[in-house]
């Protein structure tokens, strides 16, 4: 099995494509969680989606669905697969 971990920073955009350092043989399970947000706000969440063997999309979202433009935030993620 293969396990990769990472951390991403959101400053202006709300969605990112994150490439894996090593590709998996099939799409892994990706779990993402918020690390920090400006001012300690808990109004921003993170979601991993469109997972493939070589990358995935990571979106920073707000509770009301708006884009968190200009709000510094960081997320941690882990990908587990083969």
Short mmCIF file of N, CA, C and O in Angstrom, two decimals:
data_model
loop_
_atom_site.label_atom_id
_atom_site.label_comp_id
_atom_site.label_asym_id
_atom_site.label_seq_id
_atom_site.Cartn_x
_atom_site.Cartn_y
_atom_site.Cartn_z
N UNK A 1 0.84 -1.19 0.00
CA UNK A 1 0.00 0.00 0.00
C UNK A 1 0.88 1.24 0.00
O UNK A 1 2.06 1.18 0.30
N UNK A 2 0.30 2.37 -0.33
CA UNK A 2 1.00 3.63 -0.43
C UNK A 2 0.21 4.68 0.36
O UNK A 2 -1.00 4.75 0.25
N UNK A 3 0.92 5.46 1.17
CA UNK A 3 0.30 6.54 1.94
C UNK A 3 1.06 7.82 1.65
O UNK A 3 2.29 7.86 1.79
N UNK A 4 0.37 8.87 1.22
CA UNK A 4 0.97 10.18 0.99
C UNK A 4 0.25 11.19 1.86
O UNK A 4 -0.96 11.11 2.06
N UNK A 5 0.99 12.17 2.37
CA UNK A 5 0.38 13.22 3.18
C UNK A 5 0.83 14.57 2.65
O UNK A 5 1.87 14.68 2.00
N UNK A 6 0.07 15.61 2.94
CA UNK A 6 0.43 16.94 2.49
C UNK A 6 -0.32 18.01 3.22
O UNK A 6 -1.19 17.74 4.04
N UNK A 7 0.03 19.24 2.89
CA UNK A 7 -0.62 20.41 3.46
C UNK A 7 -0.72 21.45 2.37
O UNK A 7 0.22 21.64 1.59
N UNK A 8 -1.85 22.10 2.27
CA UNK A 8 -2.08 23.10 1.23
C UNK A 8 -2.56 24.40 1.85
O UNK A 8 -3.21 24.41 2.88
N UNK A 9 -2.24 25.50 1.21
CA UNK A 9 -2.61 26.83 1.70
C UNK A 9 -3.58 27.49 0.73
O UNK A 9 -3.37 27.43 -0.48
N UNK A 10 -4.61 28.08 1.24
CA UNK A 10 -5.59 28.83 0.44
C UNK A 10 -5.43 30.30 0.78
O UNK A 10 -5.48 30.67 1.95
N UNK A 11 -5.23 31.13 -0.23
CA UNK A 11 -5.17 32.57 0.02
C UNK A 11 -6.22 33.29 -0.81
O UNK A 11 -7.01 34.05 -0.29
N UNK A 12 -6.25 33.04 -2.11
CA UNK A 12 -7.19 33.76 -2.97
C UNK A 12 -8.22 32.86 -3.65
O UNK A 12 -9.33 33.26 -3.87
N UNK A 13 -7.82 31.67 -4.04
CA UNK A 13 -8.73 30.78 -4.75
C UNK A 13 -9.38 29.81 -3.78
O UNK A 13 -8.87 29.58 -2.69
N UNK A 14 -10.47 29.24 -4.19
CA UNK A 14 -11.16 28.31 -3.29
C UNK A 14 -10.98 26.85 -3.68
O UNK A 14 -11.31 25.97 -2.92
N UNK A 15 -10.44 26.57 -4.89
CA UNK A 15 -10.27 25.18 -5.32
C UNK A 15 -8.90 25.00 -5.96
O UNK A 15 -8.40 25.89 -6.65
N UNK A 16 -8.30 23.85 -5.71
CA UNK A 16 -6.96 23.54 -6.20
C UNK A 16 -6.94 22.11 -6.71
O UNK A 16 -7.64 21.25 -6.18
N UNK A 17 -6.09 21.83 -7.70
CA UNK A 17 -5.80 20.47 -8.12
C UNK A 17 -4.46 20.10 -7.49
O UNK A 17 -3.46 20.79 -7.70
N UNK A 18 -4.45 19.04 -6.70
CA UNK A 18 -3.27 18.63 -5.96
C UNK A 18 -2.71 17.34 -6.59
O UNK A 18 -3.37 16.30 -6.54
N UNK A 19 -1.52 17.41 -7.18
CA UNK A 19 -0.92 16.18 -7.73
C UNK A 19 -0.26 15.36 -6.63
O UNK A 19 0.28 15.91 -5.67
N UNK A 20 -0.31 14.04 -6.77
CA UNK A 20 0.38 13.17 -5.82
C UNK A 20 1.86 13.11 -6.20
O UNK A 20 2.20 13.11 -7.39
N UNK A 21 2.74 13.03 -5.23
CA UNK A 21 4.18 12.92 -5.48
C UNK A 21 4.50 11.64 -6.24
O UNK A 21 5.41 11.60 -7.06
N UNK A 22 3.75 10.58 -5.95
CA UNK A 22 3.84 9.31 -6.66
C UNK A 22 2.43 8.88 -7.03
O UNK A 22 1.54 8.94 -6.17
N UNK A 23 2.19 8.44 -8.26
CA UNK A 23 0.84 8.01 -8.62
C UNK A 23 0.47 6.68 -7.96
O UNK A 23 1.34 5.85 -7.69
N UNK A 24 -0.80 6.53 -7.68
CA UNK A 24 -1.33 5.28 -7.15
C UNK A 24 -1.72 4.39 -8.33
O UNK A 24 -1.88 4.88 -9.46
N UNK A 25 -1.92 3.10 -8.11
CA UNK A 25 -2.36 2.21 -9.18
C UNK A 25 -3.86 2.35 -9.44
O UNK A 25 -4.34 2.01 -10.51
N UNK A 26 -4.60 2.83 -8.45
CA UNK A 26 -6.03 3.13 -8.58
C UNK A 26 -6.33 4.32 -7.66
O UNK A 26 -5.52 4.62 -6.78
N UNK A 27 -7.46 4.98 -7.84
CA UNK A 27 -7.75 6.14 -6.98
C UNK A 27 -7.73 5.79 -5.50
O UNK A 27 -8.38 4.82 -5.07
N UNK A 28 -6.97 6.53 -4.70
CA UNK A 28 -6.90 6.27 -3.27
C UNK A 28 -8.08 6.90 -2.52
O UNK A 28 -8.86 7.65 -3.10
N UNK A 29 -8.15 6.63 -1.25
CA UNK A 29 -9.07 7.33 -0.36
C UNK A 29 -8.32 8.58 0.12
O UNK A 29 -7.18 8.48 0.59
N UNK A 30 -8.94 9.74 -0.02
CA UNK A 30 -8.32 11.00 0.42
C UNK A 30 -9.18 11.60 1.51
O UNK A 30 -10.39 11.76 1.34
N UNK A 31 -8.55 11.93 2.63
CA UNK A 31 -9.23 12.59 3.74
C UNK A 31 -8.53 13.94 3.96
O UNK A 31 -7.30 13.99 4.07
N UNK A 32 -9.30 15.01 4.00
CA UNK A 32 -8.75 16.34 4.20
C UNK A 32 -9.42 16.99 5.41
O UNK A 32 -10.59 16.73 5.70
N UNK A 33 -8.66 17.82 6.11
CA UNK A 33 -9.21 18.53 7.26
C UNK A 33 -8.57 19.91 7.35
O UNK A 33 -7.44 20.11 6.89
N UNK A 34 -9.28 20.83 7.95
CA UNK A 34 -8.75 22.17 8.13
C UNK A 34 -7.62 22.15 9.15
O UNK A 34 -7.72 21.48 10.18
N UNK A 35 -6.54 22.86 8.85
CA UNK A 35 -5.43 23.00 9.80
C UNK A 35 -5.59 24.32 10.56
O UNK A 35 -5.64 24.33 11.77
N UNK A 36 -5.68 25.41 9.82
CA UNK A 36 -5.86 26.73 10.44
C UNK A 36 -6.65 27.62 9.50
O UNK A 36 -6.72 27.38 8.31
N UNK A 37 -7.20 28.67 10.04
CA UNK A 37 -7.87 29.71 9.25
C UNK A 37 -7.61 31.04 9.93
O UNK A 37 -7.41 31.10 11.14
N UNK A 38 -7.60 32.09 9.16
CA UNK A 38 -7.31 33.42 9.68
C UNK A 38 -8.24 33.77 10.82
O UNK A 38 -9.44 33.56 10.74
N UNK A 39 -7.68 34.28 11.89
CA UNK A 39 -8.49 34.70 13.02
C UNK A 39 -9.12 33.56 13.79
O UNK A 39 -9.98 33.76 14.61
N UNK A 40 -8.71 32.32 13.49
CA UNK A 40 -9.26 31.17 14.20
C UNK A 40 -10.70 30.87 13.82
O UNK A 40 -11.39 30.16 14.53
N UNK A 41 -11.15 31.39 12.69
CA UNK A 41 -12.54 31.17 12.29
C UNK A 41 -12.80 29.69 12.00
O UNK A 41 -11.94 28.99 11.50
N UNK A 42 -13.96 29.23 12.34
CA UNK A 42 -14.35 27.86 11.99
C UNK A 42 -15.42 27.89 10.92
O UNK A 42 -16.17 26.95 10.74
N UNK A 43 -15.52 28.99 10.19
CA UNK A 43 -16.53 29.14 9.14
C UNK A 43 -16.07 28.58 7.80
O UNK A 43 -16.80 28.61 6.84
N UNK A 44 -14.82 28.09 7.72
CA UNK A 44 -14.29 27.52 6.48
C UNK A 44 -14.07 26.03 6.68
O UNK A 44 -13.57 25.59 7.71
N UNK A 45 -14.45 25.24 5.68
CA UNK A 45 -14.23 23.81 5.70
C UNK A 45 -13.48 23.43 4.43
O UNK A 45 -13.29 24.26 3.54
N UNK A 46 -13.06 22.20 4.33
CA UNK A 46 -12.31 21.74 3.17
C UNK A 46 -12.88 20.40 2.71
O UNK A 46 -13.38 19.62 3.53
N UNK A 47 -12.84 20.17 1.39
CA UNK A 47 -13.40 18.94 0.83
C UNK A 47 -12.49 18.44 -0.28
O UNK A 47 -12.06 19.21 -1.14
N UNK A 48 -12.18 17.13 -0.26
CA UNK A 48 -11.44 16.48 -1.34
C UNK A 48 -12.45 15.82 -2.28
O UNK A 48 -13.39 15.18 -1.82
N UNK A 49 -12.27 15.99 -3.58
CA UNK A 49 -13.19 15.41 -4.56
C UNK A 49 -12.45 15.17 -5.88
O UNK A 49 -11.29 15.55 -6.02
N UNK A 50 -13.11 14.56 -6.85
CA UNK A 50 -12.51 14.22 -8.15
C UNK A 50 -11.17 13.51 -7.97
O UNK A 50 -10.18 13.84 -8.61
N UNK A 51 -11.14 12.51 -7.12
CA UNK A 51 -9.90 11.79 -6.82
C UNK A 51 -9.58 10.82 -7.96
O UNK A 51 -10.42 10.01 -8.36
N UNK A 52 -8.36 10.92 -8.50
CA UNK A 52 -7.85 9.99 -9.50
C UNK A 52 -6.57 9.36 -8.95
O UNK A 52 -6.13 9.70 -7.85
N UNK A 53 -5.96 8.48 -9.72
CA UNK A 53 -4.72 7.84 -9.29
C UNK A 53 -3.55 8.82 -9.26
O UNK A 53 -2.55 8.58 -8.58
N UNK A 54 -3.67 9.96 -9.97
CA UNK A 54 -2.54 10.89 -10.04
C UNK A 54 -2.77 12.23 -9.32
O UNK A 54 -1.82 12.93 -9.02
N UNK A 55 -4.03 12.58 -9.02
CA UNK A 55 -4.29 13.85 -8.34
C UNK A 55 -5.70 13.89 -7.76
O UNK A 55 -6.46 12.94 -7.91
N UNK A 56 -6.02 15.00 -7.11
CA UNK A 56 -7.38 15.21 -6.60
C UNK A 56 -7.63 16.70 -6.51
O UNK A 56 -6.71 17.51 -6.59
N UNK A 57 -8.89 17.06 -6.38
CA UNK A 57 -9.27 18.45 -6.20
C UNK A 57 -9.53 18.71 -4.73
O UNK A 57 -10.09 17.85 -4.04
N UNK A 58 -9.11 19.87 -4.28
CA UNK A 58 -9.29 20.27 -2.89
C UNK A 58 -10.00 21.62 -2.89
O UNK A 58 -9.53 22.56 -3.53
N UNK A 59 -11.14 21.70 -2.23
CA UNK A 59 -11.92 22.94 -2.20
C UNK A 59 -12.03 23.46 -0.78
O UNK A 59 -12.31 22.70 0.15
N UNK A 60 -11.78 24.74 -0.63
CA UNK A 60 -12.04 25.44 0.62
C UNK A 60 -13.41 26.10 0.47
O UNK A 60 -13.65 26.82 -0.49
N UNK A 61 -14.31 25.80 1.39
CA UNK A 61 -15.68 26.31 1.29
C UNK A 61 -16.09 26.96 2.61
O UNK A 61 -15.54 26.65 3.66
N UNK A 62 -17.04 27.86 2.51
CA UNK A 62 -17.57 28.51 3.70
C UNK A 62 -18.91 27.87 4.05
O UNK A 62 -19.51 27.17 3.23
N UNK A 63 -19.37 28.11 5.26
CA UNK A 63 -20.65 27.53 5.70
C UNK A 63 -21.81 27.98 4.83
O UNK A 63 -22.79 27.25 4.69
N UNK A 64 -21.72 29.17 4.22
CA UNK A 64 -22.82 29.64 3.38
C UNK A 64 -22.58 29.34 1.90
O UNK A 64 -23.33 29.77 1.05
N UNK A 65 -21.49 28.60 1.57
CA UNK A 65 -21.22 28.21 0.19
C UNK A 65 -20.46 29.23 -0.63
O UNK A 65 -20.17 28.98 -1.78
N UNK A 66 -20.12 30.37 -0.05
CA UNK A 66 -19.39 31.38 -0.79
C UNK A 66 -17.90 31.03 -0.84
O UNK A 66 -17.42 30.18 -0.10
N UNK A 67 -17.17 31.67 -1.75
CA UNK A 67 -15.74 31.44 -1.86
C UNK A 67 -15.01 32.21 -0.76
O UNK A 67 -15.32 33.37 -0.50
N UNK A 68 -14.00 31.59 -0.13
CA UNK A 68 -13.26 32.27 0.93
C UNK A 68 -12.11 33.11 0.39
O UNK A 68 -10.98 33.03 0.86
N UNK A 69 -12.35 33.93 -0.64
CA UNK A 69 -11.30 34.73 -1.25
C UNK A 69 -10.65 35.67 -0.25
O UNK A 69 -11.32 36.36 0.51
N UNK A 70 -9.32 35.68 -0.26
CA UNK A 70 -8.56 36.59 0.59
C UNK A 70 -8.43 36.14 2.03
O UNK A 70 -7.85 36.83 2.85
N UNK A 71 -8.97 34.99 2.38
CA UNK A 71 -8.89 34.49 3.76
C UNK A 71 -7.81 33.42 3.83
O UNK A 71 -7.97 32.35 3.25
N UNK A 72 -6.68 33.70 4.50
CA UNK A 72 -5.65 32.67 4.60
C UNK A 72 -6.15 31.46 5.39
O UNK A 72 -6.70 31.61 6.47
N UNK A 73 -5.98 30.28 4.82
CA UNK A 73 -6.40 29.05 5.47
C UNK A 73 -5.47 27.93 5.02
O UNK A 73 -4.92 27.98 3.93
N UNK A 74 -5.28 26.93 5.87
CA UNK A 74 -4.44 25.79 5.52
C UNK A 74 -5.19 24.51 5.80
O UNK A 74 -5.98 24.43 6.74
N UNK A 75 -4.95 23.50 4.97
CA UNK A 75 -5.58 22.20 5.14
C UNK A 75 -4.52 21.11 5.09
O UNK A 75 -3.52 21.22 4.38
N UNK A 76 -4.74 20.06 5.85
CA UNK A 76 -3.91 18.86 5.80
C UNK A 76 -4.69 17.78 5.09
O UNK A 76 -5.92 17.74 5.15
N UNK A 77 -3.98 16.87 4.39
CA UNK A 77 -4.65 15.77 3.74
C UNK A 77 -3.78 14.52 3.80
O UNK A 77 -2.57 14.59 3.98
N UNK A 78 -4.45 13.37 3.67
CA UNK A 78 -3.78 12.09 3.61
C UNK A 78 -4.47 11.26 2.54
O UNK A 78 -5.69 11.29 2.42
N UNK A 79 -3.67 10.56 1.74
CA UNK A 79 -4.18 9.69 0.70
C UNK A 79 -3.69 8.27 0.98
O UNK A 79 -2.49 8.08 1.17
N UNK A 80 -4.61 7.31 0.98
CA UNK A 80 -4.25 5.92 1.27
C UNK A 80 -4.77 5.04 0.15
O UNK A 80 -5.94 5.11 -0.22
N UNK A 81 -3.89 4.24 -0.41
CA UNK A 81 -4.29 3.35 -1.50
C UNK A 81 -3.15 2.43 -1.87
O UNK A 81 -2.19 2.26 -1.12
N UNK A 82 -3.23 1.85 -3.07
CA UNK A 82 -2.19 0.95 -3.56
C UNK A 82 -1.68 1.44 -4.90
O UNK A 82 -2.29 2.22 -5.56
#
